[in-house]
């Protein structure tokens, strides 16, 4: 508790860029003095206005945008603060090994452009391009550049979140790391940790890293090259989703799941024969799902080529597997169940975000 100015509350306690939900639009409708504004806001929350609401959501408007669009909407300051969502904490992976005395994080600044238009207008030429920015990452970028809005050092509340996503000390098990974009951040710390350990006691390591282009966002390139040259990192597979020329020149793939499927037998051998630990970090919606599917496909392929693999993975052959599909004795469902079990055993660990 304490006394705070309105500026402090809006700066540190409320999320000003969040897209309002339907219940917020209903509340804002009650604050309109013009019948047209009130009716349009209520229409957006109705079943009949679902398609219009979806178009509005695509444009990602925030509360300030809506107050400009519906000029007669005049909520009191107290009511507006009630409607604005609280500022939620952001989670970032630390790029340092334990005990380094320094916390370093990696992040991409959220900036994008999209076409926007009045969802109530049918005019074809009414669309304009608008810029959208995230809330936290532009602020972090500003701090990283040495600026702050107050002209003084900024206060940052940092809390360590306990979790399972860490490298066991001096393990002889091989590790497979999958981290496109800023998902590579914790693996930099993993490699720093391994660099401090006895090389004779640790297993091999393989990193699948992806970005748009090596000239634009190849994060930690120098560090990864150094770890590769020293042998701390045994193998590095690169992927460039937006740079075909770089893919051809560096024999790279498009996405990390493509690289894993390309080297499916080596990946499967590490998991099945060498009890490798698998770590995946990054986007949950696309990459996390696709990598999980790729791993399941890889296990199916390996089991089809190596009949003894199913027993090593603790899988019983299906009754009609040999008759119906002799080339794939392990089904996709069984492979996904194996991954679930490996996750429970902490051999398959994922740190994913939406």
C-alpha atoms as a printed R data frame, in Angstrom:
    type eleno elety resid chain resno       x       y       z
1   ATOM     1    CA   UNK     A     1   0.000   0.000   0.000
2   ATOM     2    CA   UNK     A     2   1.016   3.589  -0.429
3   ATOM     3    CA   UNK     A     3   0.275   6.856  -2.159
4   ATOM     4    CA   UNK     A     4   0.953   6.868  -5.884
5   ATOM     5    CA   UNK     A     5   0.402   9.436  -8.572
6   ATOM     6    CA   UNK     A     6  -1.758   8.688 -11.595
7   ATOM     7    CA   UNK     A     7   1.377   8.692 -13.757
8   ATOM     8    CA   UNK     A     8   3.008   6.072 -11.524
9   ATOM     9    CA   UNK     A     9  -0.080   3.858 -11.629
10  ATOM    10    CA   UNK     A    10  -0.347   4.064 -15.420
11  ATOM    11    CA   UNK     A    11   3.392   3.511 -15.823
12  ATOM    12    CA   UNK     A    12   4.011   0.689 -13.391
13  ATOM    13    CA   UNK     A    13   0.700  -1.006 -12.611
14  ATOM    14    CA   UNK     A    14  -1.535  -1.101 -15.709
15  ATOM    15    CA   UNK     A    15  -1.223  -2.666 -19.148
16  ATOM    16    CA   UNK     A    16  -1.947   0.123 -21.623
17  ATOM    17    CA   UNK     A    17  -1.376  -1.904 -24.789
18  ATOM    18    CA   UNK     A    18  -3.618  -4.885 -24.064
19  ATOM    19    CA   UNK     A    19  -6.544  -5.346 -26.443
20  ATOM    20    CA   UNK     A    20  -9.774  -4.894 -24.439
21  ATOM    21    CA   UNK     A    21 -12.084  -7.875 -24.026
22  ATOM    22    CA   UNK     A    22 -15.830  -7.842 -24.696
23  ATOM    23    CA   UNK     A    23 -16.669  -7.229 -21.046
24  ATOM    24    CA   UNK     A    24 -14.505  -4.100 -21.161
25  ATOM    25    CA   UNK     A    25 -16.322  -2.885 -24.267
26  ATOM    26    CA   UNK     A    26 -19.661  -3.341 -22.475
27  ATOM    27    CA   UNK     A    27 -18.383  -1.274 -19.562
28  ATOM    28    CA   UNK     A    28 -17.083   1.425 -21.909
29  ATOM    29    CA   UNK     A    29 -20.477   1.533 -23.650
30  ATOM    30    CA   UNK     A    30 -22.004   2.652 -20.355
31  ATOM    31    CA   UNK     A    31 -19.625   5.631 -20.362
32  ATOM    32    CA   UNK     A    32 -20.724   6.948 -23.787
33  ATOM    33    CA   UNK     A    33 -22.889  10.043 -24.083
34  ATOM    34    CA   UNK     A    34 -23.583   9.531 -27.808
35  ATOM    35    CA   UNK     A    35 -26.093   6.819 -28.673
36  ATOM    36    CA   UNK     A    36 -24.138   5.842 -31.819
37  ATOM    37    CA   UNK     A    37 -20.945   5.137 -29.885
38  ATOM    38    CA   UNK     A    38 -22.819   3.205 -27.233
39  ATOM    39    CA   UNK     A    39 -24.695   1.100 -29.805
40  ATOM    40    CA   UNK     A    40 -21.549   0.301 -31.769
41  ATOM    41    CA   UNK     A    41 -19.637  -0.828 -28.684
42  ATOM    42    CA   UNK     A    42 -22.545  -3.042 -27.641
43  ATOM    43    CA   UNK     A    43 -22.815  -4.419 -31.178
44  ATOM    44    CA   UNK     A    44 -19.166  -5.490 -30.997
45  ATOM    45    CA   UNK     A    45 -19.982  -7.618 -27.950
46  ATOM    46    CA   UNK     A    46 -23.049  -9.248 -29.518
47  ATOM    47    CA   UNK     A    47 -23.302 -12.506 -31.433
48  ATOM    48    CA   UNK     A    48 -24.299 -10.556 -34.558
49  ATOM    49    CA   UNK     A    49 -21.161  -8.439 -34.298
50  ATOM    50    CA   UNK     A    50 -18.750 -11.367 -33.926
51  ATOM    51    CA   UNK     A    51 -17.111 -10.901 -37.335
52  ATOM    52    CA   UNK     A    52 -16.684  -7.157 -36.761
53  ATOM    53    CA   UNK     A    53 -15.215  -7.830 -33.330
54  ATOM    54    CA   UNK     A    54 -12.779 -10.341 -34.851
55  ATOM    55    CA   UNK     A    55 -11.614  -7.711 -37.352
56  ATOM    56    CA   UNK     A    56 -11.177  -5.220 -34.529
57  ATOM    57    CA   UNK     A    57  -9.158  -7.741 -32.507
58  ATOM    58    CA   UNK     A    58  -6.918  -8.360 -35.531
59  ATOM    59    CA   UNK     A    59  -5.976  -4.685 -35.453
60  ATOM    60    CA   UNK     A    60  -4.941  -5.063 -31.773
61  ATOM    61    CA   UNK     A    61  -6.372  -1.754 -30.508
62  ATOM    62    CA   UNK     A    62  -5.689  -0.708 -26.949
63  ATOM    63    CA   UNK     A    63  -7.879   1.247 -24.569
64  ATOM    64    CA   UNK     A    64  -6.445   4.576 -25.726
65  ATOM    65    CA   UNK     A    65  -7.264   3.722 -29.359
66  ATOM    66    CA   UNK     A    66 -10.869   2.988 -28.388
67  ATOM    67    CA   UNK     A    67 -11.219   6.244 -26.466
68  ATOM    68    CA   UNK     A    68 -10.049   8.091 -29.587
69  ATOM    69    CA   UNK     A    69 -12.368   6.105 -31.849
70  ATOM    70    CA   UNK     A    70 -15.428   6.544 -29.631
71  ATOM    71    CA   UNK     A    71 -15.042  10.187 -28.682
72  ATOM    72    CA   UNK     A    72 -18.119  10.397 -26.477
73  ATOM    73    CA   UNK     A    73 -16.775   7.624 -24.247
74  ATOM    74    CA   UNK     A    74 -15.652   9.485 -21.111
75  ATOM    75    CA   UNK     A    75 -15.028   7.072 -18.246
76  ATOM    76    CA   UNK     A    76 -13.875   8.547 -14.973
77  ATOM    77    CA   UNK     A    77 -10.259   7.985 -14.043
78  ATOM    78    CA   UNK     A    78 -11.315   5.587 -11.307
79  ATOM    79    CA   UNK     A    79 -13.511   3.602 -13.711
80  ATOM    80    CA   UNK     A    80 -10.772   3.487 -16.350
81  ATOM    81    CA   UNK     A    81  -8.273   2.133 -13.837
82  ATOM    82    CA   UNK     A    82 -10.790  -0.555 -12.901
83  ATOM    83    CA   UNK     A    83 -11.092  -1.593 -16.545
84  ATOM    84    CA   UNK     A    84  -7.410  -1.598 -17.467
85  ATOM    85    CA   UNK     A    85  -5.786  -5.007 -16.869
86  ATOM    86    CA   UNK     A    86  -2.951  -5.128 -14.337
87  ATOM    87    CA   UNK     A    87   0.570  -5.155 -15.673
88  ATOM    88    CA   UNK     A    88   1.639  -8.806 -15.681
89  ATOM    89    CA   UNK     A    89   5.215  -9.932 -15.026
90  ATOM    90    CA   UNK     A    90   7.291 -11.001 -18.017
91  ATOM    91    CA   UNK     A    91   9.421 -14.129 -17.941
92  ATOM    92    CA   UNK     A    92  12.810 -14.221 -19.647
93  ATOM    93    CA   UNK     A    93  15.419 -16.943 -19.772
94  ATOM    94    CA   UNK     A    94  18.762 -16.164 -18.171
95  ATOM    95    CA   UNK     A    95  21.735 -16.547 -20.511
96  ATOM    96    CA   UNK     A    96  24.305 -17.218 -17.815
97  ATOM    97    CA   UNK     A    97  25.533 -20.297 -16.017
98  ATOM    98    CA   UNK     A    98  24.719 -20.506 -12.287
99  ATOM    99    CA   UNK     A    99  27.170 -18.683 -10.082
100 ATOM   100    CA   UNK     A   100  28.317 -16.245 -12.763
101 ATOM   101    CA   UNK     A   101  27.277 -13.258 -10.645
102 ATOM   102    CA   UNK     A   102  25.470 -11.649 -13.573
103 ATOM   103    CA   UNK     A   103  21.984 -12.034 -14.987
104 ATOM   104    CA   UNK     A   104  21.806 -11.549 -18.727
105 ATOM   105    CA   UNK     A   105  18.658 -11.945 -20.814
106 ATOM   106    CA   UNK     A   106  17.889 -11.944 -24.529
107 ATOM   107    CA   UNK     A   107  14.746 -10.492 -26.042
108 ATOM   108    CA   UNK     A   108  13.335  -9.391 -29.369
109 ATOM   109    CA   UNK     A   109  11.664  -5.994 -29.477
110 ATOM   110    CA   UNK     A   110   8.007  -6.513 -30.360
111 ATOM   111    CA   UNK     A   111   7.323  -4.228 -33.321
112 ATOM   112    CA   UNK     A   112   5.091  -4.912 -36.297
113 ATOM   113    CA   UNK     A   113   2.945  -3.174 -38.878
114 ATOM   114    CA   UNK     A   114  -0.564  -4.114 -39.923
115 ATOM   115    CA   UNK     A   115  -3.400  -2.767 -42.022
116 ATOM   116    CA   UNK     A   116  -6.208  -1.178 -40.082
117 ATOM   117    CA   UNK     A   117  -9.561   0.292 -40.963
118 ATOM   118    CA   UNK     A   118 -12.817   1.284 -39.346
119 ATOM   119    CA   UNK     A   119 -14.535  -2.107 -38.945
120 ATOM   120    CA   UNK     A   120 -17.889  -0.376 -39.433
121 ATOM   121    CA   UNK     A   121 -16.854   1.104 -42.778
122 ATOM   122    CA   UNK     A   122 -17.201  -0.695 -46.125
123 ATOM   123    CA   UNK     A   123 -14.921   1.737 -47.964
124 ATOM   124    CA   UNK     A   124 -12.133  -0.083 -49.837
125 ATOM   125    CA   UNK     A   125  -9.676   2.814 -49.573
126 ATOM   126    CA   UNK     A   126 -10.127   3.322 -45.836
127 ATOM   127    CA   UNK     A   127  -7.325   0.970 -44.842
128 ATOM   128    CA   UNK     A   128  -4.108   2.440 -43.464
129 ATOM   129    CA   UNK     A   129  -0.876   0.948 -42.207
130 ATOM   130    CA   UNK     A   130  -0.269   1.351 -38.484
131 ATOM   131    CA   UNK     A   131   2.681   0.486 -36.266
132 ATOM   132    CA   UNK     A   132   2.269  -1.615 -33.159
133 ATOM   133    CA   UNK     A   133   4.824  -1.993 -30.372
134 ATOM   134    CA   UNK     A   134   4.967  -4.209 -27.348
135 ATOM   135    CA   UNK     A   135   4.934  -2.817 -23.845
136 ATOM   136    CA   UNK     A   136   7.925  -4.354 -22.095
137 ATOM   137    CA   UNK     A   137  10.507  -5.060 -24.794
138 ATOM   138    CA   UNK     A   138  10.683  -1.473 -26.175
139 ATOM   139    CA   UNK     A   139  11.199  -0.307 -22.598
140 ATOM   140    CA   UNK     A   140  13.964  -2.863 -22.065
141 ATOM   141    CA   UNK     A   141  15.577  -1.743 -25.310
142 ATOM   142    CA   UNK     A   142  15.484   1.841 -24.080
143 ATOM   143    CA   UNK     A   143  17.200   0.806 -20.856
144 ATOM   144    CA   UNK     A   144  19.779  -1.214 -22.760
145 ATOM   145    CA   UNK     A   145  20.618   1.884 -24.789
146 ATOM   146    CA   UNK     A   146  21.183   3.836 -21.586
147 ATOM   147    CA   UNK     A   147  18.048   5.959 -21.510
148 ATOM   148    CA   UNK     A   148  15.075   6.220 -19.180
149 ATOM   149    CA   UNK     A   149  12.000   8.393 -19.309
150 ATOM   150    CA   UNK     A   150  12.855   9.917 -15.938
151 ATOM   151    CA   UNK     A   151  16.442  10.602 -16.879
152 ATOM   152    CA   UNK     A   152  17.670   8.438 -14.016
153 ATOM   153    CA   UNK     A   153  18.374   4.795 -13.340
154 ATOM   154    CA   UNK     A   154  15.233   2.718 -13.695
155 ATOM   155    CA   UNK     A   155  14.006   0.380 -11.005
156 ATOM   156    CA   UNK     A   156  13.443  -3.182 -12.166
157 ATOM   157    CA   UNK     A   157  11.855  -5.788  -9.944
158 ATOM   158    CA   UNK     A   158  13.465  -9.132 -10.688
159 ATOM   159    CA   UNK     A   159  12.321 -12.422  -9.218
160 ATOM   160    CA   UNK     A   160  13.787 -15.839  -9.845
161 ATOM   161    CA   UNK     A   161  11.166 -18.381 -10.864
162 ATOM   162    CA   UNK     A   162  12.034 -21.908  -9.736
163 ATOM   163    CA   UNK     A   163  11.686 -24.496 -12.437
164 ATOM   164    CA   UNK     A   164  12.955 -27.706 -13.956
165 ATOM   165    CA   UNK     A   165  14.599 -26.179 -17.029
166 ATOM   166    CA   UNK     A   166  18.248 -26.426 -16.104
167 ATOM   167    CA   UNK     A   167  21.224 -28.563 -16.976
168 ATOM   168    CA   UNK     A   168  22.225 -31.266 -14.479
169 ATOM   169    CA   UNK     A   169  25.805 -30.807 -13.282
170 ATOM   170    CA   UNK     A   170  28.526 -32.781 -15.032
171 ATOM   171    CA   UNK     A   171  26.171 -35.233 -16.695
172 ATOM   172    CA   UNK     A   172  27.655 -37.795 -19.038
173 ATOM   173    CA   UNK     A   173  24.380 -37.958 -20.955
174 ATOM   174    CA   UNK     A   174  24.373 -36.224 -24.348
175 ATOM   175    CA   UNK     A   175  22.129 -33.179 -24.644
176 ATOM   176    CA   UNK     A   176  20.022 -32.017 -27.576
177 ATOM   177    CA   UNK     A   177  19.057 -28.348 -27.435
178 ATOM   178    CA   UNK     A   178  16.412 -26.779 -29.684
179 ATOM   179    CA   UNK     A   179  16.195 -23.006 -29.426
180 ATOM   180    CA   UNK     A   180  15.251 -20.739 -32.330
181 ATOM   181    CA   UNK     A   181  15.366 -16.982 -31.837
182 ATOM   182    CA   UNK     A   182  15.600 -15.898 -28.207
183 ATOM   183    CA   UNK     A   183  14.887 -19.517 -27.288
184 ATOM   184    CA   UNK     A   184  18.654 -20.034 -27.561
185 ATOM   185    CA   UNK     A   185  19.234 -17.880 -24.462
186 ATOM   186    CA   UNK     A   186  19.235 -20.582 -21.765
187 ATOM   187    CA   UNK     A   187  21.459 -22.801 -23.891
188 ATOM   188    CA   UNK     A   188  24.172 -20.158 -23.864
189 ATOM   189    CA   UNK     A   189  24.124 -20.590 -20.100
190 ATOM   190    CA   UNK     A   190  24.153 -24.380 -20.480
191 ATOM   191    CA   UNK     A   191  27.290 -24.164 -22.616
192 ATOM   192    CA   UNK     A   192  28.939 -21.765 -20.181
193 ATOM   193    CA   UNK     A   193  28.275 -24.306 -17.435
194 ATOM   194    CA   UNK     A   194  29.722 -27.127 -19.497
195 ATOM   195    CA   UNK     A   195  32.807 -25.068 -20.309
196 ATOM   196    CA   UNK     A   196  33.590 -25.013 -16.566
197 ATOM   197    CA   UNK     A   197  33.235 -28.782 -16.156
198 ATOM   198    CA   UNK     A   198  35.693 -31.584 -16.825
199 ATOM   199    CA   UNK     A   199  35.499 -32.362 -20.534
200 ATOM   200    CA   UNK     A   200  36.128 -36.038 -19.820
201 ATOM   201    CA   UNK     A   201  32.962 -36.354 -17.734
202 ATOM   202    CA   UNK     A   202  30.385 -34.679 -19.948
203 ATOM   203    CA   UNK     A   203  28.487 -36.043 -22.919
204 ATOM   204    CA   UNK     A   204  28.166 -34.577 -26.401
205 ATOM   205    CA   UNK     A   205  25.925 -31.619 -27.160
206 ATOM   206    CA   UNK     A   206  23.925 -30.666 -30.238
207 ATOM   207    CA   UNK     A   207  22.207 -27.321 -30.718
208 ATOM   208    CA   UNK     A   208  19.488 -26.604 -33.287
209 ATOM   209    CA   UNK     A   209  19.293 -22.844 -33.687
210 ATOM   210    CA   UNK     A   210  17.138 -20.853 -36.076
211 ATOM   211    CA   UNK     A   211  16.605 -17.213 -36.957
212 ATOM   212    CA   UNK     A   212  15.403 -15.190 -39.925
213 ATOM   213    CA   UNK     A   213  18.817 -14.349 -41.368
214 ATOM   214    CA   UNK     A   214  22.432 -14.592 -40.155
215 ATOM   215    CA   UNK     A   215  22.890 -10.930 -41.018
216 ATOM   216    CA   UNK     A   216  19.896  -9.769 -38.973
217 ATOM   217    CA   UNK     A   217  19.279 -11.797 -35.831
218 ATOM   218    CA   UNK     A   218  21.858 -14.542 -35.398
219 ATOM   219    CA   UNK     A   219  22.011 -14.187 -31.620
220 ATOM   220    CA   UNK     A   220  25.162 -15.118 -29.680
221 ATOM   221    CA   UNK     A   221  26.919 -16.028 -32.908
222 ATOM   222    CA   UNK     A   222  30.433 -15.363 -31.644
223 ATOM   223    CA   UNK     A   223  29.852 -17.256 -28.393
224 ATOM   224    CA   UNK     A   224  28.359 -20.256 -30.150
225 ATOM   225    CA   UNK     A   225  31.228 -20.355 -32.639
226 ATOM   226    CA   UNK     A   226  33.685 -20.205 -29.754
227 ATOM   227    CA   UNK     A   227  31.979 -23.094 -27.946
228 ATOM   228    CA   UNK     A   228  31.909 -25.074 -31.194
229 ATOM   229    CA   UNK     A   229  35.612 -24.484 -31.799
230 ATOM   230    CA   UNK     A   230  36.536 -25.484 -28.242
231 ATOM   231    CA   UNK     A   231  34.486 -28.660 -28.370
232 ATOM   232    CA   UNK     A   232  32.083 -27.633 -25.602
233 ATOM   233    CA   UNK     A   233  29.400 -27.635 -28.300
234 ATOM   234    CA   UNK     A   234  29.783 -30.780 -30.359
235 ATOM   235    CA   UNK     A   235  27.412 -29.991 -33.195
236 ATOM   236    CA   UNK     A   236  25.493 -26.932 -34.400
237 ATOM   237    CA   UNK     A   237  22.643 -27.054 -36.922
238 ATOM   238    CA   UNK     A   238  21.545 -23.685 -38.306
239 ATOM   239    CA   UNK     A   239  18.232 -22.657 -39.845
240 ATOM   240    CA   UNK     A   240  17.334 -19.406 -41.621
241 ATOM   241    CA   UNK     A   241  13.642 -18.913 -42.317
242 ATOM   242    CA   UNK     A   242  13.909 -15.713 -44.416
243 ATOM   243    CA   UNK     A   243  17.255 -16.010 -46.188
244 ATOM   244    CA   UNK     A   244  17.412 -18.586 -48.984
245 ATOM   245    CA   UNK     A   245  20.855 -17.436 -50.093
246 ATOM   246    CA   UNK     A   246  22.294 -18.006 -46.615
247 ATOM   247    CA   UNK     A   247  20.636 -21.419 -46.460
248 ATOM   248    CA   UNK     A   248  22.319 -22.441 -49.700
249 ATOM   249    CA   UNK     A   249  25.690 -21.009 -48.720
250 ATOM   250    CA   UNK     A   250  25.719 -22.532 -45.216
251 ATOM   251    CA   UNK     A   251  23.813 -25.745 -45.936
252 ATOM   252    CA   UNK     A   252  21.127 -24.660 -43.490
253 ATOM   253    CA   UNK     A   253  17.447 -25.541 -43.184
254 ATOM   254    CA   UNK     A   254  14.351 -23.348 -42.945
255 ATOM   255    CA   UNK     A   255  13.096 -24.261 -39.465
256 ATOM   256    CA   UNK     A   256  14.582 -26.194 -36.566
257 ATOM   257    CA   UNK     A   257  12.096 -29.041 -37.012
258 ATOM   258    CA   UNK     A   258  13.271 -29.361 -40.633
259 ATOM   259    CA   UNK     A   259  16.863 -29.764 -39.473
260 ATOM   260    CA   UNK     A   260  15.845 -32.351 -36.894
261 ATOM   261    CA   UNK     A   261  13.967 -34.369 -39.513
262 ATOM   262    CA   UNK     A   262  16.909 -34.048 -41.882
263 ATOM   263    CA   UNK     A   263  19.172 -35.644 -39.279
264 ATOM   264    CA   UNK     A   264  16.468 -37.873 -37.856
265 ATOM   265    CA   UNK     A   265  18.552 -41.009 -37.420
266 ATOM   266    CA   UNK     A   266  21.339 -39.261 -35.510
267 ATOM   267    CA   UNK     A   267  18.803 -37.494 -33.283
268 ATOM   268    CA   UNK     A   268  16.947 -40.746 -32.594
269 ATOM   269    CA   UNK     A   269  20.152 -42.634 -31.872
270 ATOM   270    CA   UNK     A   270  21.096 -40.094 -29.210
271 ATOM   271    CA   UNK     A   271  17.669 -40.411 -27.584
272 ATOM   272    CA   UNK     A   272  17.172 -44.175 -27.872
273 ATOM   273    CA   UNK     A   273  20.692 -45.558 -27.600
274 ATOM   274    CA   UNK     A   274  22.470 -42.887 -25.529
275 ATOM   275    CA   UNK     A   275  19.666 -41.680 -23.212
276 ATOM   276    CA   UNK     A   276  20.121 -38.080 -24.355
277 ATOM   277    CA   UNK     A   277  18.418 -35.205 -22.562
278 ATOM   278    CA   UNK     A   278  16.266 -33.075 -24.881
279 ATOM   279    CA   UNK     A   279  15.658 -29.385 -24.144
280 ATOM   280    CA   UNK     A   280  13.311 -27.188 -26.197
281 ATOM   281    CA   UNK     A   281  12.875 -23.450 -25.624
282 ATOM   282    CA   UNK     A   282  10.804 -20.929 -27.551
283 ATOM   283    CA   UNK     A   283   7.374 -20.344 -29.030
284 ATOM   284    CA   UNK     A   284   4.647 -22.730 -27.876
285 ATOM   285    CA   UNK     A   285   2.083 -22.212 -30.629
286 ATOM   286    CA   UNK     A   286   4.206 -22.990 -33.665
287 ATOM   287    CA   UNK     A   287   7.700 -24.192 -32.910
288 ATOM   288    CA   UNK     A   288   6.926 -26.126 -29.730
289 ATOM   289    CA   UNK     A   289   4.126 -28.095 -31.374
290 ATOM   290    CA   UNK     A   290   6.082 -28.696 -34.591
291 ATOM   291    CA   UNK     A   291   9.206 -29.876 -32.764
292 ATOM   292    CA   UNK     A   292   7.121 -32.250 -30.651
293 ATOM   293    CA   UNK     A   293   5.550 -33.688 -33.811
294 ATOM   294    CA   UNK     A   294   8.974 -33.961 -35.458
295 ATOM   295    CA   UNK     A   295  10.346 -35.881 -32.475
296 ATOM   296    CA   UNK     A   296   7.403 -38.277 -32.631
297 ATOM   297    CA   UNK     A   297   7.992 -38.835 -36.352
298 ATOM   298    CA   UNK     A   298  11.700 -39.364 -35.719
299 ATOM   299    CA   UNK     A   299  11.010 -42.059 -33.120
300 ATOM   300    CA   UNK     A   300   8.577 -43.793 -35.511
301 ATOM   301    CA   UNK     A   301  11.146 -43.798 -38.311
302 ATOM   302    CA   UNK     A   302  13.869 -45.121 -36.040
303 ATOM   303    CA   UNK     A   303  11.642 -47.884 -34.670
304 ATOM   304    CA   UNK     A   304  10.739 -48.915 -38.217
305 ATOM   305    CA   UNK     A   305  14.418 -49.244 -39.153
306 ATOM   306    CA   UNK     A   306  15.649 -50.665 -35.846
307 ATOM   307    CA   UNK     A   307  13.233 -53.316 -34.506
308 ATOM   308    CA   UNK     A   308  14.859 -53.342 -31.080
309 ATOM   309    CA   UNK     A   309  14.165 -49.658 -30.507
310 ATOM   310    CA   UNK     A   310  10.599 -50.163 -29.314
311 ATOM   311    CA   UNK     A   311  11.692 -52.389 -26.443
312 ATOM   312    CA   UNK     A   312  14.356 -49.830 -25.438
313 ATOM   313    CA   UNK     A   313  11.648 -47.161 -25.383
314 ATOM   314    CA   UNK     A   314   9.328 -49.390 -23.376
315 ATOM   315    CA   UNK     A   315   6.729 -49.695 -26.136
316 ATOM   316    CA   UNK     A   316   4.777 -52.857 -26.899
317 ATOM   317    CA   UNK     A   317   4.160 -53.504 -30.609
318 ATOM   318    CA   UNK     A   318   0.540 -53.160 -31.670
319 ATOM   319    CA   UNK     A   319  -1.209 -56.440 -32.419
320 ATOM   320    CA   UNK     A   320  -1.555 -55.818 -36.156
321 ATOM   321    CA   UNK     A   321   1.487 -53.612 -36.696
322 ATOM   322    CA   UNK     A   322   3.438 -56.110 -38.784
323 ATOM   323    CA   UNK     A   323   0.471 -57.021 -41.002
324 ATOM   324    CA   UNK     A   324  -0.916 -53.562 -41.603
325 ATOM   325    CA   UNK     A   325   2.262 -51.501 -41.694
326 ATOM   326    CA   UNK     A   326   5.511 -53.460 -41.467
327 ATOM   327    CA   UNK     A   327   7.565 -50.295 -42.031
328 ATOM   328    CA   UNK     A   328   6.118 -48.500 -39.012
329 ATOM   329    CA   UNK     A   329   5.718 -50.778 -36.008
330 ATOM   330    CA   UNK     A   330   5.438 -47.753 -33.729
331 ATOM   331    CA   UNK     A   331   2.392 -45.568 -34.183
332 ATOM   332    CA   UNK     A   332   2.391 -41.798 -33.863
333 ATOM   333    CA   UNK     A   333   0.223 -42.081 -30.753
334 ATOM   334    CA   UNK     A   334   2.735 -44.423 -29.148
335 ATOM   335    CA   UNK     A   335   5.584 -42.064 -30.009
336 ATOM   336    CA   UNK     A   336   3.741 -39.141 -28.419
337 ATOM   337    CA   UNK     A   337   3.174 -41.270 -25.320
338 ATOM   338    CA   UNK     A   338   6.914 -41.970 -25.193
339 ATOM   339    CA   UNK     A   339   7.590 -38.231 -25.265
340 ATOM   340    CA   UNK     A   340   5.109 -37.709 -22.423
341 ATOM   341    CA   UNK     A   341   6.911 -40.336 -20.373
342 ATOM   342    CA   UNK     A   342  10.315 -38.826 -21.147
343 ATOM   343    CA   UNK     A   343   8.923 -35.485 -20.017
344 ATOM   344    CA   UNK     A   344   7.779 -37.006 -16.719
345 ATOM   345    CA   UNK     A   345  11.258 -38.518 -16.315
346 ATOM   346    CA   UNK     A   346  12.811 -35.097 -17.004
347 ATOM   347    CA   UNK     A   347  14.604 -36.358 -20.089
348 ATOM   348    CA   UNK     A   348  12.472 -34.151 -22.362
349 ATOM   349    CA   UNK     A   349  12.142 -30.649 -20.958
350 ATOM   350    CA   UNK     A   350  10.442 -27.682 -22.545
351 ATOM   351    CA   UNK     A   351  10.338 -23.988 -21.693
352 ATOM   352    CA   UNK     A   352   7.680 -22.569 -24.000
353 ATOM   353    CA   UNK     A   353   5.753 -19.322 -24.116
354 ATOM   354    CA   UNK     A   354   2.736 -18.115 -26.092
